[in-house]
Coordinates of N, CA and C in Angstrom, one line a residue:
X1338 N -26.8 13.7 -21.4 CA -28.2 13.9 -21.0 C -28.9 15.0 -21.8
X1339 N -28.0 15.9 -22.1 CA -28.5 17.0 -22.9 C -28.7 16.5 -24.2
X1340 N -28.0 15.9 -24.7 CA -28.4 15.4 -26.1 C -29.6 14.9 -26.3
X1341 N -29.6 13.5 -25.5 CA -31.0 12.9 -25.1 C -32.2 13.4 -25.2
X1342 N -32.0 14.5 -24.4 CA -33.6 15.0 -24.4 C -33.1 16.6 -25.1
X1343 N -32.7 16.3 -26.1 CA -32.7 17.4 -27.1 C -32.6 18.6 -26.5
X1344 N -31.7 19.1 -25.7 CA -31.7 20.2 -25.3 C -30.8 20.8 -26.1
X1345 N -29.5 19.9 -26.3 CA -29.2 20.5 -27.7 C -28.5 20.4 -29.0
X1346 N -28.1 19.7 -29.7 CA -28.0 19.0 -31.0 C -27.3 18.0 -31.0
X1347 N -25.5 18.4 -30.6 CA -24.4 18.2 -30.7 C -23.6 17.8 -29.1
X1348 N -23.2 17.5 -29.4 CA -22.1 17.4 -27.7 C -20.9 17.8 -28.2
X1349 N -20.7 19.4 -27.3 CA -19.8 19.9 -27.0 C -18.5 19.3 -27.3
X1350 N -18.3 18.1 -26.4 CA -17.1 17.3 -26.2 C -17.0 15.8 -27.0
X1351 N -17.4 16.3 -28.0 CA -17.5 15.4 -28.5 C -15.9 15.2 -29.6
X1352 N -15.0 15.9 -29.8 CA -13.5 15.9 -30.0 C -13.0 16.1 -29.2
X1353 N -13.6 16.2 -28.4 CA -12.3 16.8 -27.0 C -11.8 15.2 -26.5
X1354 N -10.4 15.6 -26.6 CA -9.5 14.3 -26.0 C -8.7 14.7 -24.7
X1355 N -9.0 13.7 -23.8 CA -8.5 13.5 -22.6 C -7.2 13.1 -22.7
X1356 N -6.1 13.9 -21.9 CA -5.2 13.6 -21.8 C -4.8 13.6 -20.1
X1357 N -4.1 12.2 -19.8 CA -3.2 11.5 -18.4 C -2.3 12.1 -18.4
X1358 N -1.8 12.8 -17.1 CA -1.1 13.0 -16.6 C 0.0 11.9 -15.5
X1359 N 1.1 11.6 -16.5 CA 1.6 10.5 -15.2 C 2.3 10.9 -14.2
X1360 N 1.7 10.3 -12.7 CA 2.9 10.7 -11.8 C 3.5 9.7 -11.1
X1361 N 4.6 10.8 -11.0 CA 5.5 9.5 -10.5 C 5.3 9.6 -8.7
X1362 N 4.8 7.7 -8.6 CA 4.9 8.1 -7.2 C 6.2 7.5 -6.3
X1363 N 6.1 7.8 -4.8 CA 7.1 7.9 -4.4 C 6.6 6.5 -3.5
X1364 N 8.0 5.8 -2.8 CA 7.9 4.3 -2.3 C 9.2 4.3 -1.4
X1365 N 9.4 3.6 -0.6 CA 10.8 3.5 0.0 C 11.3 1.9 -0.1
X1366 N 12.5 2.3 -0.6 CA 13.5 1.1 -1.1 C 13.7 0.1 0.2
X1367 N 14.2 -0.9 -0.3 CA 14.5 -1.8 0.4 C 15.4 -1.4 2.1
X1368 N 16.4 -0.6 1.6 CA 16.9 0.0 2.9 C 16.0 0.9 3.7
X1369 N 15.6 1.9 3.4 CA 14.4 2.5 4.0 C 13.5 1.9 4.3
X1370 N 12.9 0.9 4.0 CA 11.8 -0.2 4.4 C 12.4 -0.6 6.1
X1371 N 13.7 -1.4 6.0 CA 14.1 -1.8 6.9 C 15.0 -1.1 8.3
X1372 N 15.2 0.3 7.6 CA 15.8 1.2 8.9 C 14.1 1.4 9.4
X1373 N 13.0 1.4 8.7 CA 11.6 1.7 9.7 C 11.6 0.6 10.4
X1374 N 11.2 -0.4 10.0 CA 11.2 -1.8 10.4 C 12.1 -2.1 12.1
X1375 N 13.4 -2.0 12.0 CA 14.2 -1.9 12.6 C 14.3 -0.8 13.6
X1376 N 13.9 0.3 13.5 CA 14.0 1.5 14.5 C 13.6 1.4 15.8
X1377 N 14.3 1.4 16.9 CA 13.9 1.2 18.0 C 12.9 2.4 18.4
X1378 N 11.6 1.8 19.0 CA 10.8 2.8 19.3 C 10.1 2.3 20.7
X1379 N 10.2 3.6 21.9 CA 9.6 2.7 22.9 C 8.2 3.7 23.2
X1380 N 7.7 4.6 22.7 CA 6.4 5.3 22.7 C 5.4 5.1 22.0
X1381 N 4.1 4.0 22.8 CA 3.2 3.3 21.9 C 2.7 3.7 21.0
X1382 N 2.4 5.8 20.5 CA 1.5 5.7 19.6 C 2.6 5.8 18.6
X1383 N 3.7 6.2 18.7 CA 4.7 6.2 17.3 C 4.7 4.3 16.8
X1384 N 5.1 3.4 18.0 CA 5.1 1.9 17.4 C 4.0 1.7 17.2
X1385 N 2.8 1.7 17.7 CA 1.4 1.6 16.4 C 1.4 1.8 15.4
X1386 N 1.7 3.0 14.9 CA 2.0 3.7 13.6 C 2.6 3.0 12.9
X1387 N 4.3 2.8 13.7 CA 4.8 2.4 12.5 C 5.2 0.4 12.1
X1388 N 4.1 -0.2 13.3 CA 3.4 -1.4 12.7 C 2.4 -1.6 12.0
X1389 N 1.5 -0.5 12.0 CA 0.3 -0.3 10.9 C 1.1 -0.1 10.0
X1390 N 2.0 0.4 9.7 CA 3.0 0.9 8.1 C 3.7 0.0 7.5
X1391 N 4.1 -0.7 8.3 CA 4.9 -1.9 7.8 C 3.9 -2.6 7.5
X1392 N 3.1 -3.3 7.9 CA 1.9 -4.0 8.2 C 1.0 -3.9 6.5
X1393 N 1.2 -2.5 6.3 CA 0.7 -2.2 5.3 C 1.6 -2.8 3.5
X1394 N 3.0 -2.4 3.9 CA 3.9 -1.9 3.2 C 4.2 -4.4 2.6
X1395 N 3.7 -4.6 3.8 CA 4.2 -6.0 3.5 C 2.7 -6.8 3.1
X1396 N 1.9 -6.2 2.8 CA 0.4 -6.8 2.7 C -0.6 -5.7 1.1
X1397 N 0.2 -4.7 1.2 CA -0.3 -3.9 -0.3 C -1.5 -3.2 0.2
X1398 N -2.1 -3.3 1.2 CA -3.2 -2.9 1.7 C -3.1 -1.4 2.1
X1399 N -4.5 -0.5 1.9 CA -4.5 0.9 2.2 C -5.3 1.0 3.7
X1400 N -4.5 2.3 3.9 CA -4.5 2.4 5.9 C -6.0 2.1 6.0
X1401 N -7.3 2.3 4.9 CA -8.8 2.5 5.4 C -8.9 0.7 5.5
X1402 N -8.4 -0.2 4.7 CA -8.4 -1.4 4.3 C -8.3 -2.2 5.6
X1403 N -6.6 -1.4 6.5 CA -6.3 -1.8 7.7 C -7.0 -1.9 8.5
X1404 N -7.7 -0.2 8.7 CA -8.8 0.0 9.7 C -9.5 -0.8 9.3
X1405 N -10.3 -1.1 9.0 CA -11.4 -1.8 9.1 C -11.1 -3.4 9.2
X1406 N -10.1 -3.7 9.1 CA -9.9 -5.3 9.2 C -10.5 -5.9 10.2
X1407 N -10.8 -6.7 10.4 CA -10.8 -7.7 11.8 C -10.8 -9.2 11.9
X1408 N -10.5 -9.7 13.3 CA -10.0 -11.4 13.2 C -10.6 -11.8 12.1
X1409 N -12.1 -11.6 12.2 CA -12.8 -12.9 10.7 C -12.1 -12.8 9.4
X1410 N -10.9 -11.6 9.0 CA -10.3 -11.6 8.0 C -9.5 -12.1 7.5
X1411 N -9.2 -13.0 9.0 CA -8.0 -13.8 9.0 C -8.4 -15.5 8.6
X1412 N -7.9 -15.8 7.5 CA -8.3 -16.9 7.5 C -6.8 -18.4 7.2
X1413 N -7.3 -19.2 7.5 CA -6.6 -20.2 6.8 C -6.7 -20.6 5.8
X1414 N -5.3 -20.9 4.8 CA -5.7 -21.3 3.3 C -5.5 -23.0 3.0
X1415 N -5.8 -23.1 2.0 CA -5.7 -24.5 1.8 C -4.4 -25.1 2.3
X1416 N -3.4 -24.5 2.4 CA -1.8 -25.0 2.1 C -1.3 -24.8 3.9
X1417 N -2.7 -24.1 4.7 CA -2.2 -24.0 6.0 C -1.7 -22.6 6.7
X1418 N -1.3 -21.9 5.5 CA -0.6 -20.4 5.9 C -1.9 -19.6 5.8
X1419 N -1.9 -18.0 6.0 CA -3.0 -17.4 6.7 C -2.8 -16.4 5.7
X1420 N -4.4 -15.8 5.6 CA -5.0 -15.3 4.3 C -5.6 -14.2 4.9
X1421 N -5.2 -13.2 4.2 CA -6.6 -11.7 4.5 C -8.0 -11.9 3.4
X1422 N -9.0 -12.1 3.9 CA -9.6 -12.1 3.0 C -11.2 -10.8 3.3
X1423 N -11.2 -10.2 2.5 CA -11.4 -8.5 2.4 C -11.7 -8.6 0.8
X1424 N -12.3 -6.9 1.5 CA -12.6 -6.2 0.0 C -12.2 -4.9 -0.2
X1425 N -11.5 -4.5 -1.0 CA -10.9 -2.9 -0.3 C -12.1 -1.9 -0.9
X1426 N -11.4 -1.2 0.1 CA -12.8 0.1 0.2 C -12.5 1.0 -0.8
X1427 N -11.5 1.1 -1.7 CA -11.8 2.0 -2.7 C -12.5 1.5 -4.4
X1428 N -12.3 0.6 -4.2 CA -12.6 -0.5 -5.5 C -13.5 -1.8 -5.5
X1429 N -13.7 -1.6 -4.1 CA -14.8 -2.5 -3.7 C -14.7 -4.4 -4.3
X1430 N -13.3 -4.2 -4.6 CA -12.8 -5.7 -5.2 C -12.8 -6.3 -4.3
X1431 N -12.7 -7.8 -4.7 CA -12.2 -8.7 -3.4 C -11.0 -9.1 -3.9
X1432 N -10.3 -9.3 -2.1 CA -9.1 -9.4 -2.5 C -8.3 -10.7 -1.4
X1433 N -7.8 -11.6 -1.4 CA -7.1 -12.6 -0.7 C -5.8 -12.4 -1.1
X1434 N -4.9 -12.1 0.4 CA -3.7 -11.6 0.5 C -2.6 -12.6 1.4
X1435 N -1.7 -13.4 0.7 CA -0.9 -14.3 1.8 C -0.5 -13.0 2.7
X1436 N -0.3 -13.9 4.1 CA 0.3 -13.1 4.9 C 1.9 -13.6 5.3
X1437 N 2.9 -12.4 4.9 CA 4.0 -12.7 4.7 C 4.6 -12.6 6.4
X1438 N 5.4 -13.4 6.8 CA 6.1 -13.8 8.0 C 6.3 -12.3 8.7
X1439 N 6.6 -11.2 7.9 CA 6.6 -10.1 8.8 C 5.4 -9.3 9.1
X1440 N 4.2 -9.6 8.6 CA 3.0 -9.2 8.7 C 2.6 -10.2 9.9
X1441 N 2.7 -11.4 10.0 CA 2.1 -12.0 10.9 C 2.2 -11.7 12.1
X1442 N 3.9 -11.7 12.5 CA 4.6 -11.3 13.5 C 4.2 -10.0 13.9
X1443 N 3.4 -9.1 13.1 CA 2.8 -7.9 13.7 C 1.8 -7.9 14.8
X1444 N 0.6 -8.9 13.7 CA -1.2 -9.5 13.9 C -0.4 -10.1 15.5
X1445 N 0.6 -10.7 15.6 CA 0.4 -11.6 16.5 C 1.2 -11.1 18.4
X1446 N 1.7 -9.2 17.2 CA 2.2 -8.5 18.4 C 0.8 -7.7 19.4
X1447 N -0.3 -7.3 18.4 CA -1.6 -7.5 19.2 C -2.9 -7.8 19.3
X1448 N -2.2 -9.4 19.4 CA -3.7 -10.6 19.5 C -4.0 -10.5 20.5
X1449 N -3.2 -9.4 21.8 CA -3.6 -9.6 23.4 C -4.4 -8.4 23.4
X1450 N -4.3 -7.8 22.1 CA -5.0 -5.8 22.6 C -6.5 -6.1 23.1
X1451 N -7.0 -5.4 24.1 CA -8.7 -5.6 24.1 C -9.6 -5.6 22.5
X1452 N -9.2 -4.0 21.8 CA -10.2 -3.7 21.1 C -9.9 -5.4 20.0
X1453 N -8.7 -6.0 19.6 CA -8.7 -7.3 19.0 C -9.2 -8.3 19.8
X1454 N -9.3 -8.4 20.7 CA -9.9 -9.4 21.2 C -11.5 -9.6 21.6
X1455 N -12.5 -8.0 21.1 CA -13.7 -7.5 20.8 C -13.9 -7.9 19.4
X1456 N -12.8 -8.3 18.8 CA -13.4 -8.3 17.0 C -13.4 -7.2 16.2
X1457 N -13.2 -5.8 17.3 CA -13.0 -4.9 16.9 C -11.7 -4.7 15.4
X1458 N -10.6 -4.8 15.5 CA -9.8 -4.9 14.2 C -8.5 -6.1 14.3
X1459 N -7.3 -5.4 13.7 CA -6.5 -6.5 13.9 C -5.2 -6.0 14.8
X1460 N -5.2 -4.6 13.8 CA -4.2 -3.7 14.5 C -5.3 -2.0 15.0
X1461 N -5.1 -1.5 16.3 CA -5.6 -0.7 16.9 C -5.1 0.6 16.3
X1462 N -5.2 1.1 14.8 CA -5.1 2.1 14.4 C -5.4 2.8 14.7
X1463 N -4.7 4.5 14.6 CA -5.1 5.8 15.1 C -6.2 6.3 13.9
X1464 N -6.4 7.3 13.5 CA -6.8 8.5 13.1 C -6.0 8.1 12.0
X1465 N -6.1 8.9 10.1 CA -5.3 8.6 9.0 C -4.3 10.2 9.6
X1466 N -5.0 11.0 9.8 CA -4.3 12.4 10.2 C -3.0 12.1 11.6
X1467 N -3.6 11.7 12.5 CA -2.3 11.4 13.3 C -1.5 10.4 12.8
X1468 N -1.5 9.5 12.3 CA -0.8 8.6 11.4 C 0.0 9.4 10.7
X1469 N -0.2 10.3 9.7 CA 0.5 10.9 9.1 C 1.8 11.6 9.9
X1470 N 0.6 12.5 10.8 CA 1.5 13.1 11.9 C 2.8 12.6 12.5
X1471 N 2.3 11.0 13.0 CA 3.5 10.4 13.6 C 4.2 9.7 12.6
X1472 N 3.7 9.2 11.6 CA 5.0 8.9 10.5 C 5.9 9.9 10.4
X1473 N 5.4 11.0 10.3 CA 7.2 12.0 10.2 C 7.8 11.9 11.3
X1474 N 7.5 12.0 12.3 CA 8.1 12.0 13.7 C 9.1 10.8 12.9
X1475 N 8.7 9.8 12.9 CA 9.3 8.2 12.7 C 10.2 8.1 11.6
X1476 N 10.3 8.9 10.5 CA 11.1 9.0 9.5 C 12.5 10.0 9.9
X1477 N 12.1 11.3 10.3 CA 12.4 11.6 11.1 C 13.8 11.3 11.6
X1478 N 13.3 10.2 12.8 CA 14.6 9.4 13.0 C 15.4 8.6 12.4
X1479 N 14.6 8.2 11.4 CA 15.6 7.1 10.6 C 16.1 7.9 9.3
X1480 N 16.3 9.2 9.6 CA 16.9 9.6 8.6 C 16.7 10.2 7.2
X1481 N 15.1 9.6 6.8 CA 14.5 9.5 5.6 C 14.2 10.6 5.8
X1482 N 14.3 11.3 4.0 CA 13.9 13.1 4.0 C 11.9 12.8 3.1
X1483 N 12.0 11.2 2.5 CA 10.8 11.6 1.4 C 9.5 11.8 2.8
X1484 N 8.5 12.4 2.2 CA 7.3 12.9 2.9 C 6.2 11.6 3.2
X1485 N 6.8 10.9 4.1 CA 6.0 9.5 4.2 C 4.7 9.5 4.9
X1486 N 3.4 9.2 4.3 CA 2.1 9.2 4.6 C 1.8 7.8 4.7
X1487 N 0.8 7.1 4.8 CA -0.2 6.1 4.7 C 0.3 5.6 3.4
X1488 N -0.4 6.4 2.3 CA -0.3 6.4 1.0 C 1.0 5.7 0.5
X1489 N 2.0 5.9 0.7 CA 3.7 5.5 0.4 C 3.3 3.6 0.5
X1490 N 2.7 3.1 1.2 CA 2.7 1.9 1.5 C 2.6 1.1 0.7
X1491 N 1.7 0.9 0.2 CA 1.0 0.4 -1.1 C 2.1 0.3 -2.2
X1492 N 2.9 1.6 -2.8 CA 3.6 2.0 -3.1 C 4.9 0.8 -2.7
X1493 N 5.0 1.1 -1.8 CA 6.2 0.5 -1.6 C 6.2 -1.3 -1.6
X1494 N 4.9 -1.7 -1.0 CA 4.6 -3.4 -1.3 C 4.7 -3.2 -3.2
X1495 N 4.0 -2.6 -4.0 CA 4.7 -3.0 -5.3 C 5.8 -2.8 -5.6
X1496 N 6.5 -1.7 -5.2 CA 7.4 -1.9 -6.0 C 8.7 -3.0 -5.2
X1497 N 8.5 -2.3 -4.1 CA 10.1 -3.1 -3.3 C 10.1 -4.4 -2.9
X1498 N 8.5 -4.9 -2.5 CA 8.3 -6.0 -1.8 C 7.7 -7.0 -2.9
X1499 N 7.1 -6.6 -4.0 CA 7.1 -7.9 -4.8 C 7.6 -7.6 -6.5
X1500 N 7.1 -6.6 -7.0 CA 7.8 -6.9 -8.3 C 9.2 -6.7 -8.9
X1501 N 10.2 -6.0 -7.8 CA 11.4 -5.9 -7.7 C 11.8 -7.6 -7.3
X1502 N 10.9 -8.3 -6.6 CA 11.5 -9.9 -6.0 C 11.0 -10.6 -7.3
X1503 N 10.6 -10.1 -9.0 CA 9.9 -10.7 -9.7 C 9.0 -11.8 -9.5
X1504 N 8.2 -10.9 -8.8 CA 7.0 -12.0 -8.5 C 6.0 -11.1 -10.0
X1505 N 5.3 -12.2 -10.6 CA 4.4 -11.9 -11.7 C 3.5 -10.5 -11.2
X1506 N 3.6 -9.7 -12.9 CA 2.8 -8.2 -12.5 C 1.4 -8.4 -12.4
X1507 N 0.5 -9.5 -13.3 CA -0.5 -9.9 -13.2 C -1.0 -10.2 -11.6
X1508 N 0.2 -11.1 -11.1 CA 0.1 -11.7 -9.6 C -0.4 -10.3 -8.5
X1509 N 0.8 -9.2 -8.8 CA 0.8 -7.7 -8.2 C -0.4 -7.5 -7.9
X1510 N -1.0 -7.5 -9.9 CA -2.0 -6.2 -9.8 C -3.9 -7.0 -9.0
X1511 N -3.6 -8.2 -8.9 CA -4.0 -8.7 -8.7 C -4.5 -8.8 -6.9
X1512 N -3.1 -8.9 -6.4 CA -3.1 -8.2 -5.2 C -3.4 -6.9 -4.4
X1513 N -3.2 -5.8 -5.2 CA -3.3 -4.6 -4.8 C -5.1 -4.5 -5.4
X1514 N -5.4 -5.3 -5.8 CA -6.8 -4.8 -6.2 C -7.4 -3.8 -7.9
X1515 N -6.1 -4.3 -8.3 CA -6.5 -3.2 -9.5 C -7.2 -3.6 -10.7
X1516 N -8.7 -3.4 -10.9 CA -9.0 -4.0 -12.3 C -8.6 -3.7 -13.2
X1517 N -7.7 -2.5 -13.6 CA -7.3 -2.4 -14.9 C -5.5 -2.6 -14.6
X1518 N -4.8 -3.6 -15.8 CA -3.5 -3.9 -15.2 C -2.7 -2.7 -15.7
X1519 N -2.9 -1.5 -16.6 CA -2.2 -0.5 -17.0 C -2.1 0.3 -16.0
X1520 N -2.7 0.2 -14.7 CA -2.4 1.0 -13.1 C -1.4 0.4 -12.6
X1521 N -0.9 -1.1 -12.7 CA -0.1 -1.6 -12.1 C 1.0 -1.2 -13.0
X1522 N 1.2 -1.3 -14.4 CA 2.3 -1.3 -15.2 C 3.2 -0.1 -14.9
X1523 N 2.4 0.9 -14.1 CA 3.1 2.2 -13.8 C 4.1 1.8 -12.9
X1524 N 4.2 0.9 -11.8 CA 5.3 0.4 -11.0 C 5.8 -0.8 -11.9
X1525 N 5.9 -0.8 -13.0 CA 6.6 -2.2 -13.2 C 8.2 -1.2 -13.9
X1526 N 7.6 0.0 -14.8 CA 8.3 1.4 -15.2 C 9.3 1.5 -14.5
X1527 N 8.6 1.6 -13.0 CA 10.1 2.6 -11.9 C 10.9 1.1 -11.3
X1528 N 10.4 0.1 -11.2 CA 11.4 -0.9 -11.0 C 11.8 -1.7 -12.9
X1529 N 11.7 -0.9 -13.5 CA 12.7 -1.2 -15.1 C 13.6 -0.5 -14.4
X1530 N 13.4 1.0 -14.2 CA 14.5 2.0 -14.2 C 15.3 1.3 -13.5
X1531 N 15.2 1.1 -11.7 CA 16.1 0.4 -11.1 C 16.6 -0.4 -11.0
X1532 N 16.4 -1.7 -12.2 CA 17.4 -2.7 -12.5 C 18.6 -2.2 -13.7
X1533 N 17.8 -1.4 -14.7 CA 18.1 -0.5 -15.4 C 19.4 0.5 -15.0
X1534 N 19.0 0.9 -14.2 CA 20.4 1.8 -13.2 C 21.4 0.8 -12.5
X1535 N 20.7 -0.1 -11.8 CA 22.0 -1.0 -11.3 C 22.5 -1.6 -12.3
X1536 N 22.3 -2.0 -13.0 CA 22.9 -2.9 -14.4 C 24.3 -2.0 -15.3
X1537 N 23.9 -0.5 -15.2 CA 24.8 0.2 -16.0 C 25.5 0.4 -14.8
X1538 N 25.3 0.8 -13.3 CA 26.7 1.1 -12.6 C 27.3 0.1 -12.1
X1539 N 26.9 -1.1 -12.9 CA 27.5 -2.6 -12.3 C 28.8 -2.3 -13.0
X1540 N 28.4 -2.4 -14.4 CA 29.7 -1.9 -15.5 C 30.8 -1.0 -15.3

């Protein structure tokens, strides 16, 4: 803008190169997925939580994505099985998500809640902050030391739940909502590594 209206000749940044920083993020493996899954929990706002989490973790969807869902998102697909169909709130994409047999069995643990049966959402999510909160509680018990938030979810639907099952990265990035596929390639990396690692301690 400064150039434009001649304020002043040159642009500063005009060599200046941007340089990425990659991080590595964190996800829970297949066994961790399933000691959450599996944990017996009899205190509703911890099993809220950690059906919103799974819920998440088998659908690629972010906790704002969850919150906001409701029945109309639920749809039928050509083939008969059931479809999220949404737009996620950080990328404003649209996105149609099969719903995988453990996701459904969630939706269908509360189709009886009031606020779902107002049209209100699908699952009766807390707060992103107490979420957090009670995810450690929940990890917690199952032993897990990584720092599990909301965020881990997503994370963990690419890596554990589909591109480790080689389901196509295009298919992934597709799912998770990402228009550029060099965001997805970052999890295609850490599940190289770990066929990469099992392969050499196979030997």
């Amino acid at each position: 803008m400064a150039v434009a209206n001649d304020c002043i000749q040159k642009d500063p940044f005009y060599n200046y190169k941007v340089k990425f920083k990659e991080v590595e993020r964190e996800y829970h493996t297949k066994k961790e997925l399933e000691s959450i899954v599996n944990l017996e929990i009899r205190i509703p706002r911890l099993d809220i939580i950690r059906d919103m989490f799974v819920f998440c973790c088998f659908t690629g969807l972010a906790y704002i994505d969850v919150k906001k869902l409701t029945p109309n998102n639920i749809v039928p697909h050509i083939d008969g099985s059931q479809w999220i169909q949404s737009a996620r709130q950080k990328t404003r994409s649209k996105l149609g998500i099969p719903l995988l047999p453990s996701a459904m069995e969630i939706l269908g643990k509360y189709e009886d809640h009031p606020k779902v049966q107002n049209g209100e959402c699908v699952i009766p999510v807390l707060s992103n902050q107490k979420s957090n909160a009670y995810l450690k509680e929940i990890v917690d018990r199952c032993g897990i030391t990584k720092n599990l938030t909301t965020h881990l979810a997503p994370h963990t639907f690419a890596t554990t739940v589909t591109l480790s099952k080689w389901i196509p990265i295009e298919t992934v990035g597709k799912l998770l909502g990402h228009k550029n596929l060099r965001t997805t390639q970052h999890y295609a990396k850490i599940v190289d590594r770990i066929i990469l690692w099992l392969y050499t301690s196979a030997e």
